[in-house]
mmCIF file with all atom_site columns, C-alpha atoms in Angstrom:
data_model
loop_
_atom_site.group_PDB
_atom_site.id
_atom_site.type_symbol
_atom_site.label_atom_id
_atom_site.label_alt_id
_atom_site.label_comp_id
_atom_site.label_asym_id
_atom_site.label_entity_id
_atom_site.label_seq_id
_atom_site.pdbx_PDB_ins_code
_atom_site.Cartn_x
_atom_site.Cartn_y
_atom_site.Cartn_z
_atom_site.occupancy
_atom_site.B_iso_or_equiv
_atom_site.pdbx_formal_charge
_atom_site.auth_seq_id
_atom_site.auth_comp_id
_atom_site.auth_asym_id
_atom_site.auth_atom_id
_atom_site.pdbx_PDB_model_num
ATOM 1   C CA . MET S 1 1   ? 311.141 236.564 55.583 1.00 36.00 ? 1   MET S CA 1
ATOM 2   C CA . PHE S 1 2   ? 312.059 232.530 55.682 1.00 48.00 ? 2   PHE S CA 1
ATOM 3   C CA . ASN S 1 3   ? 308.944 231.015 53.770 1.00 54.00 ? 3   ASN S CA 1
ATOM 4   C CA . ASP S 1 4   ? 309.741 227.307 54.152 1.00 60.00 ? 4   ASP S CA 1
ATOM 5   C CA . ARG S 1 5   ? 309.265 227.037 57.867 1.00 59.00 ? 5   ARG S CA 1
ATOM 6   C CA . SER S 1 6   ? 309.150 223.504 57.930 1.00 64.00 ? 6   SER S CA 1
ATOM 7   C CA . SER S 1 7   ? 312.913 222.975 57.078 1.00 74.00 ? 7   SER S CA 1
ATOM 8   C CA . LEU S 1 8   ? 314.059 226.057 59.502 1.00 71.00 ? 8   LEU S CA 1
ATOM 9   C CA . PRO S 1 9   ? 314.179 223.857 62.813 1.00 78.00 ? 9   PRO S CA 1
ATOM 10  C CA . ALA S 1 10  ? 315.999 221.115 60.565 1.00 82.00 ? 10  ALA S CA 1
ATOM 11  C CA . PHE S 1 11  ? 318.705 223.662 59.550 1.00 80.00 ? 11  PHE S CA 1
ATOM 12  C CA . PHE S 1 12  ? 319.470 224.654 62.961 1.00 85.00 ? 12  PHE S CA 1
ATOM 13  C CA . ALA S 1 13  ? 319.395 221.247 63.993 1.00 85.00 ? 13  ALA S CA 1
ATOM 14  C CA . THR S 1 14  ? 321.809 220.542 61.719 1.00 86.00 ? 14  THR S CA 1
ATOM 15  C CA . ARG S 1 15  ? 324.126 223.025 61.830 1.00 90.00 ? 15  ARG S CA 1
ATOM 16  C CA . ARG S 1 16  ? 327.573 221.855 63.248 1.00 90.00 ? 16  ARG S CA 1
ATOM 17  C CA . SER S 1 17  ? 331.032 223.307 63.797 1.00 94.00 ? 17  SER S CA 1
ATOM 18  C CA . GLY S 1 18  ? 334.054 221.736 62.156 1.00 94.00 ? 18  GLY S CA 1
ATOM 19  C CA . LYS S 1 19  ? 337.451 221.361 63.419 1.00 96.00 ? 19  LYS S CA 1
ATOM 20  C CA . ALA S 1 20  ? 339.595 223.909 61.213 1.00 97.00 ? 20  ALA S CA 1
ATOM 21  C CA . ARG S 1 21  ? 342.029 222.142 61.057 1.00 96.00 ? 21  ARG S CA 1
ATOM 22  C CA . ASP S 1 22  ? 340.092 219.458 58.633 1.00 97.00 ? 22  ASP S CA 1
ATOM 23  C CA . MET S 1 23  ? 338.705 221.700 56.990 1.00 97.00 ? 23  MET S CA 1
ATOM 24  C CA . VAL S 1 24  ? 339.676 221.660 52.971 1.00 97.00 ? 24  VAL S CA 1
ATOM 25  C CA . ALA S 1 25  ? 339.267 223.545 49.937 1.00 98.00 ? 25  ALA S CA 1
ATOM 26  C CA . PRO S 1 26  ? 336.899 225.228 48.497 1.00 97.00 ? 26  PRO S CA 1
ATOM 27  C CA . GLY S 1 27  ? 336.163 227.666 51.081 1.00 97.00 ? 27  GLY S CA 1
ATOM 28  C CA . PRO S 1 28  ? 333.840 230.534 50.494 1.00 98.00 ? 28  PRO S CA 1
ATOM 29  C CA . ASP S 1 29  ? 334.137 232.601 46.833 1.00 98.00 ? 29  ASP S CA 1
ATOM 30  C CA . ALA S 1 30  ? 333.809 236.071 47.143 1.00 97.00 ? 30  ALA S CA 1
ATOM 31  C CA . GLU S 1 31  ? 330.004 236.186 46.371 1.00 98.00 ? 31  GLU S CA 1
ATOM 32  C CA . GLN S 1 32  ? 329.707 233.777 48.943 1.00 98.00 ? 32  GLN S CA 1
ATOM 33  C CA . MET S 1 33  ? 331.661 235.647 51.572 1.00 98.00 ? 33  MET S CA 1
ATOM 34  C CA . ARG S 1 34  ? 330.112 238.832 50.809 1.00 98.00 ? 34  ARG S CA 1
ATOM 35  C CA . ARG S 1 35  ? 326.628 236.755 51.458 1.00 98.00 ? 35  ARG S CA 1
ATOM 36  C CA . ILE S 1 36  ? 327.762 235.137 54.486 1.00 98.00 ? 36  ILE S CA 1
ATOM 37  C CA . LEU S 1 37  ? 329.552 238.551 56.253 1.00 98.00 ? 37  LEU S CA 1
ATOM 38  C CA . SER S 1 38  ? 326.072 240.589 54.626 1.00 98.00 ? 38  SER S CA 1
ATOM 39  C CA . ALA S 1 39  ? 324.073 238.298 56.944 1.00 97.00 ? 39  ALA S CA 1
ATOM 40  C CA . ALA S 1 40  ? 326.464 238.486 60.034 1.00 98.00 ? 40  ALA S CA 1
ATOM 41  C CA . ILE S 1 41  ? 325.913 241.884 60.283 1.00 98.00 ? 41  ILE S CA 1
ATOM 42  C CA . ARG S 1 42  ? 321.687 241.612 60.412 1.00 97.00 ? 42  ARG S CA 1
ATOM 43  C CA . VAL S 1 43  ? 321.889 241.069 64.399 1.00 97.00 ? 43  VAL S CA 1
ATOM 44  C CA . PRO S 1 44  ? 320.308 242.514 67.584 1.00 96.00 ? 44  PRO S CA 1
ATOM 45  C CA . ASP S 1 45  ? 322.064 245.916 67.945 1.00 97.00 ? 45  ASP S CA 1
ATOM 46  C CA . HIS S 1 46  ? 320.702 248.170 70.288 1.00 97.00 ? 46  HIS S CA 1
ATOM 47  C CA . GLY S 1 47  ? 321.092 251.454 69.409 1.00 97.00 ? 47  GLY S CA 1
ATOM 48  C CA . LYS S 1 48  ? 322.505 250.601 66.283 1.00 97.00 ? 48  LYS S CA 1
ATOM 49  C CA . LEU S 1 49  ? 326.280 251.508 67.132 1.00 98.00 ? 49  LEU S CA 1
ATOM 50  C CA . ALA S 1 50  ? 327.386 248.082 64.986 1.00 98.00 ? 50  ALA S CA 1
ATOM 51  C CA . PRO S 1 51  ? 329.366 247.458 67.469 1.00 98.00 ? 51  PRO S CA 1
ATOM 52  C CA . TRP S 1 52  ? 331.732 244.634 65.906 1.00 98.00 ? 52  TRP S CA 1
ATOM 53  C CA . ARG S 1 53  ? 334.135 244.959 62.798 1.00 98.00 ? 53  ARG S CA 1
ATOM 54  C CA . PHE S 1 54  ? 335.095 241.759 60.434 1.00 98.00 ? 54  PHE S CA 1
ATOM 55  C CA . VAL S 1 55  ? 338.442 241.678 59.003 1.00 98.00 ? 55  VAL S CA 1
ATOM 56  C CA . VAL S 1 56  ? 339.219 239.130 56.424 1.00 98.00 ? 56  VAL S CA 1
ATOM 57  C CA . ILE S 1 57  ? 342.763 237.903 56.349 1.00 98.00 ? 57  ILE S CA 1
ATOM 58  C CA . ALA S 1 58  ? 343.105 236.744 52.677 1.00 97.00 ? 58  ALA S CA 1
ATOM 59  C CA . PRO S 1 59  ? 344.910 233.806 51.696 1.00 96.00 ? 59  PRO S CA 1
ATOM 60  C CA . GLY S 1 60  ? 348.120 235.778 50.414 1.00 96.00 ? 60  GLY S CA 1
ATOM 61  C CA . GLN S 1 61  ? 348.184 237.201 54.023 1.00 98.00 ? 61  GLN S CA 1
ATOM 62  C CA . ARG S 1 62  ? 348.352 233.879 55.913 1.00 98.00 ? 62  ARG S CA 1
ATOM 63  C CA . ASP S 1 63  ? 352.202 233.969 56.018 1.00 98.00 ? 63  ASP S CA 1
ATOM 64  C CA . ALA S 1 64  ? 352.069 237.351 57.946 1.00 98.00 ? 64  ALA S CA 1
ATOM 65  C CA . PHE S 1 65  ? 349.631 236.708 60.428 1.00 98.00 ? 65  PHE S CA 1
ATOM 66  C CA . ALA S 1 66  ? 351.598 233.415 60.764 1.00 98.00 ? 66  ALA S CA 1
ATOM 67  C CA . ASP S 1 67  ? 354.928 235.961 61.850 1.00 98.00 ? 67  ASP S CA 1
ATOM 68  C CA . LEU S 1 68  ? 352.569 237.931 63.809 1.00 98.00 ? 68  LEU S CA 1
ATOM 69  C CA . LEU S 1 69  ? 351.636 235.242 65.865 1.00 98.00 ? 69  LEU S CA 1
ATOM 70  C CA . HIS S 1 70  ? 355.235 233.470 66.210 1.00 98.00 ? 70  HIS S CA 1
ATOM 71  C CA . ARG S 1 71  ? 357.073 237.026 66.985 1.00 98.00 ? 71  ARG S CA 1
ATOM 72  C CA . VAL S 1 72  ? 353.904 237.653 69.742 1.00 98.00 ? 72  VAL S CA 1
ATOM 73  C CA . TYR S 1 73  ? 354.225 234.067 71.106 1.00 97.00 ? 73  TYR S CA 1
ATOM 74  C CA . ARG S 1 74  ? 358.237 234.635 72.011 1.00 97.00 ? 74  ARG S CA 1
ATOM 75  C CA . GLU S 1 75  ? 357.694 238.161 73.156 1.00 96.00 ? 75  GLU S CA 1
ATOM 76  C CA . THR S 1 76  ? 355.332 236.917 75.450 1.00 95.00 ? 76  THR S CA 1
ATOM 77  C CA . GLN S 1 77  ? 356.107 233.401 76.586 1.00 92.00 ? 77  GLN S CA 1
ATOM 78  C CA . GLY S 1 78  ? 359.678 233.159 75.743 1.00 94.00 ? 78  GLY S CA 1
ATOM 79  C CA . GLU S 1 79  ? 361.010 230.520 72.922 1.00 95.00 ? 79  GLU S CA 1
ATOM 80  C CA . PRO S 1 80  ? 358.411 227.929 71.899 1.00 94.00 ? 80  PRO S CA 1
ATOM 81  C CA . THR S 1 81  ? 358.831 224.565 71.924 1.00 95.00 ? 81  THR S CA 1
ATOM 82  C CA . ALA S 1 82  ? 358.477 222.595 68.780 1.00 97.00 ? 82  ALA S CA 1
ATOM 83  C CA . ARG S 1 83  ? 354.824 221.574 69.447 1.00 97.00 ? 83  ARG S CA 1
ATOM 84  C CA . ASP S 1 84  ? 354.025 225.296 70.124 1.00 96.00 ? 84  ASP S CA 1
ATOM 85  C CA . SER S 1 85  ? 355.240 226.680 67.150 1.00 96.00 ? 85  SER S CA 1
ATOM 86  C CA . ALA S 1 86  ? 353.784 223.936 65.364 1.00 97.00 ? 86  ALA S CA 1
ATOM 87  C CA . ALA S 1 87  ? 350.533 224.262 67.010 1.00 97.00 ? 87  ALA S CA 1
ATOM 88  C CA . THR S 1 88  ? 350.624 228.209 66.240 1.00 97.00 ? 88  THR S CA 1
ATOM 89  C CA . GLU S 1 89  ? 351.832 227.557 62.480 1.00 97.00 ? 89  GLU S CA 1
ATOM 90  C CA . GLU S 1 90  ? 348.934 225.404 61.919 1.00 97.00 ? 90  GLU S CA 1
ATOM 91  C CA . PHE S 1 91  ? 346.324 228.060 63.980 1.00 97.00 ? 91  PHE S CA 1
ATOM 92  C CA . ALA S 1 92  ? 347.425 230.847 61.086 1.00 98.00 ? 92  ALA S CA 1
ATOM 93  C CA . ARG S 1 93  ? 347.123 228.377 58.051 1.00 97.00 ? 93  ARG S CA 1
ATOM 94  C CA . GLN S 1 94  ? 344.261 226.340 58.391 1.00 97.00 ? 94  GLN S CA 1
ATOM 95  C CA . ALA S 1 95  ? 340.956 226.387 56.620 1.00 98.00 ? 95  ALA S CA 1
ATOM 96  C CA . PRO S 1 96  ? 340.953 227.864 53.537 1.00 98.00 ? 96  PRO S CA 1
ATOM 97  C CA . ALA S 1 97  ? 339.282 231.492 54.885 1.00 98.00 ? 97  ALA S CA 1
ATOM 98  C CA . LEU S 1 98  ? 339.680 233.483 58.483 1.00 98.00 ? 98  LEU S CA 1
ATOM 99  C CA . VAL S 1 99  ? 337.773 236.144 59.470 1.00 98.00 ? 99  VAL S CA 1
ATOM 100 C CA . VAL S 1 100 ? 338.690 237.994 62.514 1.00 98.00 ? 100 VAL S CA 1
ATOM 101 C CA . VAL S 1 101 ? 335.539 238.968 64.491 1.00 98.00 ? 101 VAL S CA 1
ATOM 102 C CA . VAL S 1 102 ? 336.246 242.065 66.733 1.00 98.00 ? 102 VAL S CA 1
ATOM 103 C CA . SER S 1 103 ? 334.245 243.718 69.405 1.00 98.00 ? 103 SER S CA 1
ATOM 104 C CA . THR S 1 104 ? 334.314 247.337 69.078 1.00 98.00 ? 104 THR S CA 1
ATOM 105 C CA . ALA S 1 105 ? 332.107 248.221 72.289 1.00 97.00 ? 105 ALA S CA 1
ATOM 106 C CA . ASP S 1 106 ? 331.730 251.695 72.852 1.00 97.00 ? 106 ASP S CA 1
ATOM 107 C CA . PRO S 1 107 ? 331.884 252.117 76.537 1.00 96.00 ? 107 PRO S CA 1
ATOM 108 C CA . SER S 1 108 ? 330.843 256.018 76.243 1.00 97.00 ? 108 SER S CA 1
ATOM 109 C CA . ALA S 1 109 ? 327.567 255.244 74.442 1.00 97.00 ? 109 ALA S CA 1
ATOM 110 C CA . LYS S 1 110 ? 324.237 254.968 76.297 1.00 97.00 ? 110 LYS S CA 1
ATOM 111 C CA . ILE S 1 111 ? 324.150 251.352 75.532 1.00 98.00 ? 111 ILE S CA 1
ATOM 112 C CA . PRO S 1 112 ? 325.410 248.802 77.915 1.00 97.00 ? 112 PRO S CA 1
ATOM 113 C CA . LEU S 1 113 ? 328.733 247.274 77.067 1.00 97.00 ? 113 LEU S CA 1
ATOM 114 C CA . TRP S 1 114 ? 327.261 244.010 78.010 1.00 97.00 ? 114 TRP S CA 1
ATOM 115 C CA . GLU S 1 115 ? 324.511 244.651 75.313 1.00 97.00 ? 115 GLU S CA 1
ATOM 116 C CA . GLN S 1 116 ? 327.195 245.648 72.651 1.00 98.00 ? 116 GLN S CA 1
ATOM 117 C CA . GLU S 1 117 ? 329.268 242.729 73.180 1.00 98.00 ? 117 GLU S CA 1
ATOM 118 C CA . LEU S 1 118 ? 326.464 240.379 72.800 1.00 98.00 ? 118 LEU S CA 1
ATOM 119 C CA . SER S 1 119 ? 325.928 241.867 69.605 1.00 98.00 ? 119 SER S CA 1
ATOM 120 C CA . ALA S 1 120 ? 329.306 241.044 68.644 1.00 98.00 ? 120 ALA S CA 1
ATOM 121 C CA . GLY S 1 121 ? 328.397 237.370 69.992 1.00 98.00 ? 121 GLY S CA 1
ATOM 122 C CA . ALA S 1 122 ? 325.693 237.312 67.529 1.00 98.00 ? 122 ALA S CA 1
ATOM 123 C CA . ALA S 1 123 ? 327.254 238.488 64.659 1.00 98.00 ? 123 ALA S CA 1
ATOM 124 C CA . CYS S 1 124 ? 330.214 235.578 65.186 1.00 98.00 ? 124 CYS S CA 1
ATOM 125 C CA . MET S 1 125 ? 326.757 233.190 65.379 1.00 98.00 ? 125 MET S CA 1
ATOM 126 C CA . ASN S 1 126 ? 325.097 234.679 62.316 1.00 97.00 ? 126 ASN S CA 1
ATOM 127 C CA . LEU S 1 127 ? 328.428 234.399 60.410 1.00 98.00 ? 127 LEU S CA 1
ATOM 128 C CA . LEU S 1 128 ? 328.568 230.538 61.481 1.00 98.00 ? 128 LEU S CA 1
ATOM 129 C CA . ASP S 1 129 ? 325.057 230.064 60.424 1.00 97.00 ? 129 ASP S CA 1
ATOM 130 C CA . ALA S 1 130 ? 325.326 231.610 56.937 1.00 97.00 ? 130 ALA S CA 1
ATOM 131 C CA . ALA S 1 131 ? 328.636 229.640 56.338 1.00 97.00 ? 131 ALA S CA 1
ATOM 132 C CA . HIS S 1 132 ? 326.252 226.290 56.865 1.00 96.00 ? 132 HIS S CA 1
ATOM 133 C CA . ALA S 1 133 ? 323.478 227.938 54.361 1.00 95.00 ? 133 ALA S CA 1
ATOM 134 C CA . GLU S 1 134 ? 326.294 228.250 51.818 1.00 96.00 ? 134 GLU S CA 1
ATOM 135 C CA . GLY S 1 135 ? 327.213 224.430 52.354 1.00 95.00 ? 135 GLY S CA 1
ATOM 136 C CA . LEU S 1 136 ? 330.208 225.226 54.211 1.00 97.00 ? 136 LEU S CA 1
ATOM 137 C CA . VAL S 1 137 ? 331.476 224.638 57.658 1.00 97.00 ? 137 VAL S CA 1
ATOM 138 C CA . GLY S 1 138 ? 332.492 227.074 60.667 1.00 98.00 ? 138 GLY S CA 1
ATOM 139 C CA . CYS S 1 139 ? 334.712 226.815 63.328 1.00 98.00 ? 139 CYS S CA 1
ATOM 140 C CA . TRP S 1 140 ? 334.707 229.772 65.954 1.00 98.00 ? 140 TRP S CA 1
ATOM 141 C CA . LEU S 1 141 ? 337.870 229.800 68.014 1.00 98.00 ? 141 LEU S CA 1
ATOM 142 C CA . THR S 1 142 ? 339.805 231.985 70.599 1.00 97.00 ? 142 THR S CA 1
ATOM 143 C CA . GLY S 1 143 ? 342.960 231.001 72.106 1.00 95.00 ? 143 GLY S CA 1
ATOM 144 C CA . TRP S 1 144 ? 345.792 233.160 73.375 1.00 96.00 ? 144 TRP S CA 1
ATOM 145 C CA . ALA S 1 145 ? 346.039 235.176 70.230 1.00 97.00 ? 145 ALA S CA 1
ATOM 146 C CA . ALA S 1 146 ? 342.504 236.785 71.392 1.00 98.00 ? 146 ALA S CA 1
ATOM 147 C CA . TYR S 1 147 ? 343.482 237.923 74.215 1.00 97.00 ? 147 TYR S CA 1
ATOM 148 C CA . SER S 1 148 ? 346.821 239.100 73.159 1.00 97.00 ? 148 SER S CA 1
ATOM 149 C CA . ASP S 1 149 ? 347.098 242.808 73.387 1.00 97.00 ? 149 ASP S CA 1
ATOM 150 C CA . THR S 1 150 ? 349.496 242.976 70.439 1.00 97.00 ? 150 THR S CA 1
ATOM 151 C CA . VAL S 1 151 ? 347.354 240.394 68.056 1.00 98.00 ? 151 VAL S CA 1
ATOM 152 C CA . ARG S 1 152 ? 344.388 242.227 69.050 1.00 97.00 ? 152 ARG S CA 1
ATOM 153 C CA . ALA S 1 153 ? 346.084 245.984 68.009 1.00 97.00 ? 153 ALA S CA 1
ATOM 154 C CA . ALA S 1 154 ? 346.926 244.504 64.447 1.00 98.00 ? 154 ALA S CA 1
ATOM 155 C CA . PHE S 1 155 ? 343.520 244.015 63.931 1.00 97.00 ? 155 PHE S CA 1
ATOM 156 C CA . SER S 1 156 ? 341.615 247.039 65.784 1.00 96.00 ? 156 SER S CA 1
ATOM 157 C CA . PRO S 1 157 ? 343.282 249.940 67.984 1.00 93.00 ? 157 PRO S CA 1
ATOM 158 C CA . THR S 1 158 ? 340.914 249.500 70.854 1.00 92.00 ? 158 THR S CA 1
ATOM 159 C CA . GLY S 1 159 ? 338.132 246.815 69.797 1.00 96.00 ? 159 GLY S CA 1
ATOM 160 C CA . ARG S 1 160 ? 338.679 243.001 71.604 1.00 97.00 ? 160 ARG S CA 1
ATOM 161 C CA . ILE S 1 161 ? 339.139 239.902 69.573 1.00 98.00 ? 161 ILE S CA 1
ATOM 162 C CA . ALA S 1 162 ? 335.576 237.951 69.771 1.00 98.00 ? 162 ALA S CA 1
ATOM 163 C CA . GLY S 1 163 ? 336.533 235.180 67.622 1.00 98.00 ? 163 GLY S CA 1
ATOM 164 C CA . PHE S 1 164 ? 339.066 233.567 64.751 1.00 98.00 ? 164 PHE S CA 1
ATOM 165 C CA . LEU S 1 165 ? 336.226 232.476 62.507 1.00 98.00 ? 165 LEU S CA 1
ATOM 166 C CA . PHE S 1 166 ? 337.393 229.606 60.201 1.00 98.00 ? 166 PHE S CA 1
ATOM 167 C CA . LEU S 1 167 ? 335.527 228.539 56.808 1.00 98.00 ? 167 LEU S CA 1
ATOM 168 C CA . GLY S 1 168 ? 335.681 225.664 54.688 1.00 98.00 ? 168 GLY S CA 1
ATOM 169 C CA . THR S 1 169 ? 334.967 222.983 53.434 1.00 97.00 ? 169 THR S CA 1
ATOM 170 C CA . PRO S 1 170 ? 334.621 219.731 55.686 1.00 95.00 ? 170 PRO S CA 1
ATOM 171 C CA . GLY S 1 171 ? 337.549 217.200 55.309 1.00 95.00 ? 171 GLY S CA 1
ATOM 172 C CA . ARG S 1 172 ? 335.366 214.635 57.018 1.00 93.00 ? 172 ARG S CA 1
ATOM 173 C CA . GLU S 1 173 ? 332.599 213.996 58.574 1.00 91.00 ? 173 GLU S CA 1
ATOM 174 C CA . LEU S 1 174 ? 331.077 216.356 61.219 1.00 90.00 ? 174 LEU S CA 1
ATOM 175 C CA . GLN S 1 175 ? 330.508 214.566 64.087 1.00 87.00 ? 175 GLN S CA 1
ATOM 176 C CA . GLU S 1 176 ? 327.633 215.373 66.973 1.00 88.00 ? 176 GLU S CA 1
ATOM 177 C CA . ARG S 1 177 ? 329.183 216.186 69.862 1.00 88.00 ? 177 ARG S CA 1
ATOM 178 C CA . PRO S 1 178 ? 327.162 215.741 73.386 1.00 92.00 ? 178 PRO S CA 1
ATOM 179 C CA . ARG S 1 179 ? 324.657 218.491 73.753 1.00 91.00 ? 179 ARG S CA 1
ATOM 180 C CA . PRO S 1 180 ? 322.704 219.543 77.161 1.00 95.00 ? 180 PRO S CA 1
ATOM 181 C CA . ASP S 1 181 ? 319.437 217.656 77.485 1.00 95.00 ? 181 ASP S CA 1
ATOM 182 C CA . TYR S 1 182 ? 316.465 220.085 76.953 1.00 93.00 ? 182 TYR S CA 1
ATOM 183 C CA . ALA S 1 183 ? 315.298 219.914 80.154 1.00 96.00 ? 183 ALA S CA 1
ATOM 184 C CA . ASP S 1 184 ? 318.598 220.471 82.102 1.00 96.00 ? 184 ASP S CA 1
ATOM 185 C CA . VAL S 1 185 ? 318.522 224.013 80.043 1.00 96.00 ? 185 VAL S CA 1
ATOM 186 C CA . VAL S 1 186 ? 315.223 224.905 79.934 1.00 96.00 ? 186 VAL S CA 1
ATOM 187 C CA . SER S 1 187 ? 312.505 226.061 82.679 1.00 96.00 ? 187 SER S CA 1
ATOM 188 C CA . GLU S 1 188 ? 309.616 228.095 83.029 1.00 96.00 ? 188 GLU S CA 1
ATOM 189 C CA . TRP S 1 189 ? 309.773 231.435 85.460 1.00 95.00 ? 189 TRP S CA 1
ATOM 190 C CA . SER S 1 190 ? 307.994 231.435 88.935 1.00 95.00 ? 190 SER S CA 1
ATOM 191 C CA . PRO S 1 191 ? 307.777 234.339 90.542 1.00 96.00 ? 191 PRO S CA 1
ATOM 192 C CA . PRO S 1 192 ? 309.659 234.359 93.641 1.00 94.00 ? 192 PRO S CA 1
ATOM 193 C CA . ALA S 1 193 ? 307.250 234.032 96.963 1.00 89.00 ? 193 ALA S CA 1
#
C-alpha cells in the first residue's frame, strides 16, 4: 500500500506524455522494464481474463519492425512519398524502448467485450504511470499501423493493437498541454425527474 498519501496527487499531477521523437537514452533497463510491465498488469480485470499482452520490441529488432511498416505501407497505401517514408522510419526507431500493447479481448467470454477493452486501456495507462515512477517518460501512440490487419497479425493472431508505448528519457523539457477545466468535466448526478 502506498503510504505517502501527501505525494500521490503530486505524482499524478506531474505525469506528462513526452514526444516519442524527443526521447533519448537511457530507456528502461531490464529491471525497470520488468517493474513497469509488472505494474501494467495490475489493472481492473473483470473475470481475471488478462485481456491484454505486452510485446517488447528489442533494440535489435527495430530494423525488422521498420521493414514491416514500410512493406505494409507500400502494400496498402501505394508508393510512399519521401515524407511518408521518413515518418514511417522515425516511428519505428524513435525512443529507446518500445512496447506494443495488444488487446486480446475474448468475445466468447461472459465478461462484456467493452470491459475487456477498457482493461487493455487501463494497462496502457498503468504502464505510463509506472514509467513516470521510474523517472522515465512515456508516449502512447496508435496511427495507421495500429489499425493495419497485417501489422496486428505480426503481434497477435486475433488481438487488436491498443497502442505503441514508447519509453525513454526526455530529450527536452516536457511541456504542459491544455487540460479541460475541472467544472467542464466533473458534475454531480441528479436523478431524472
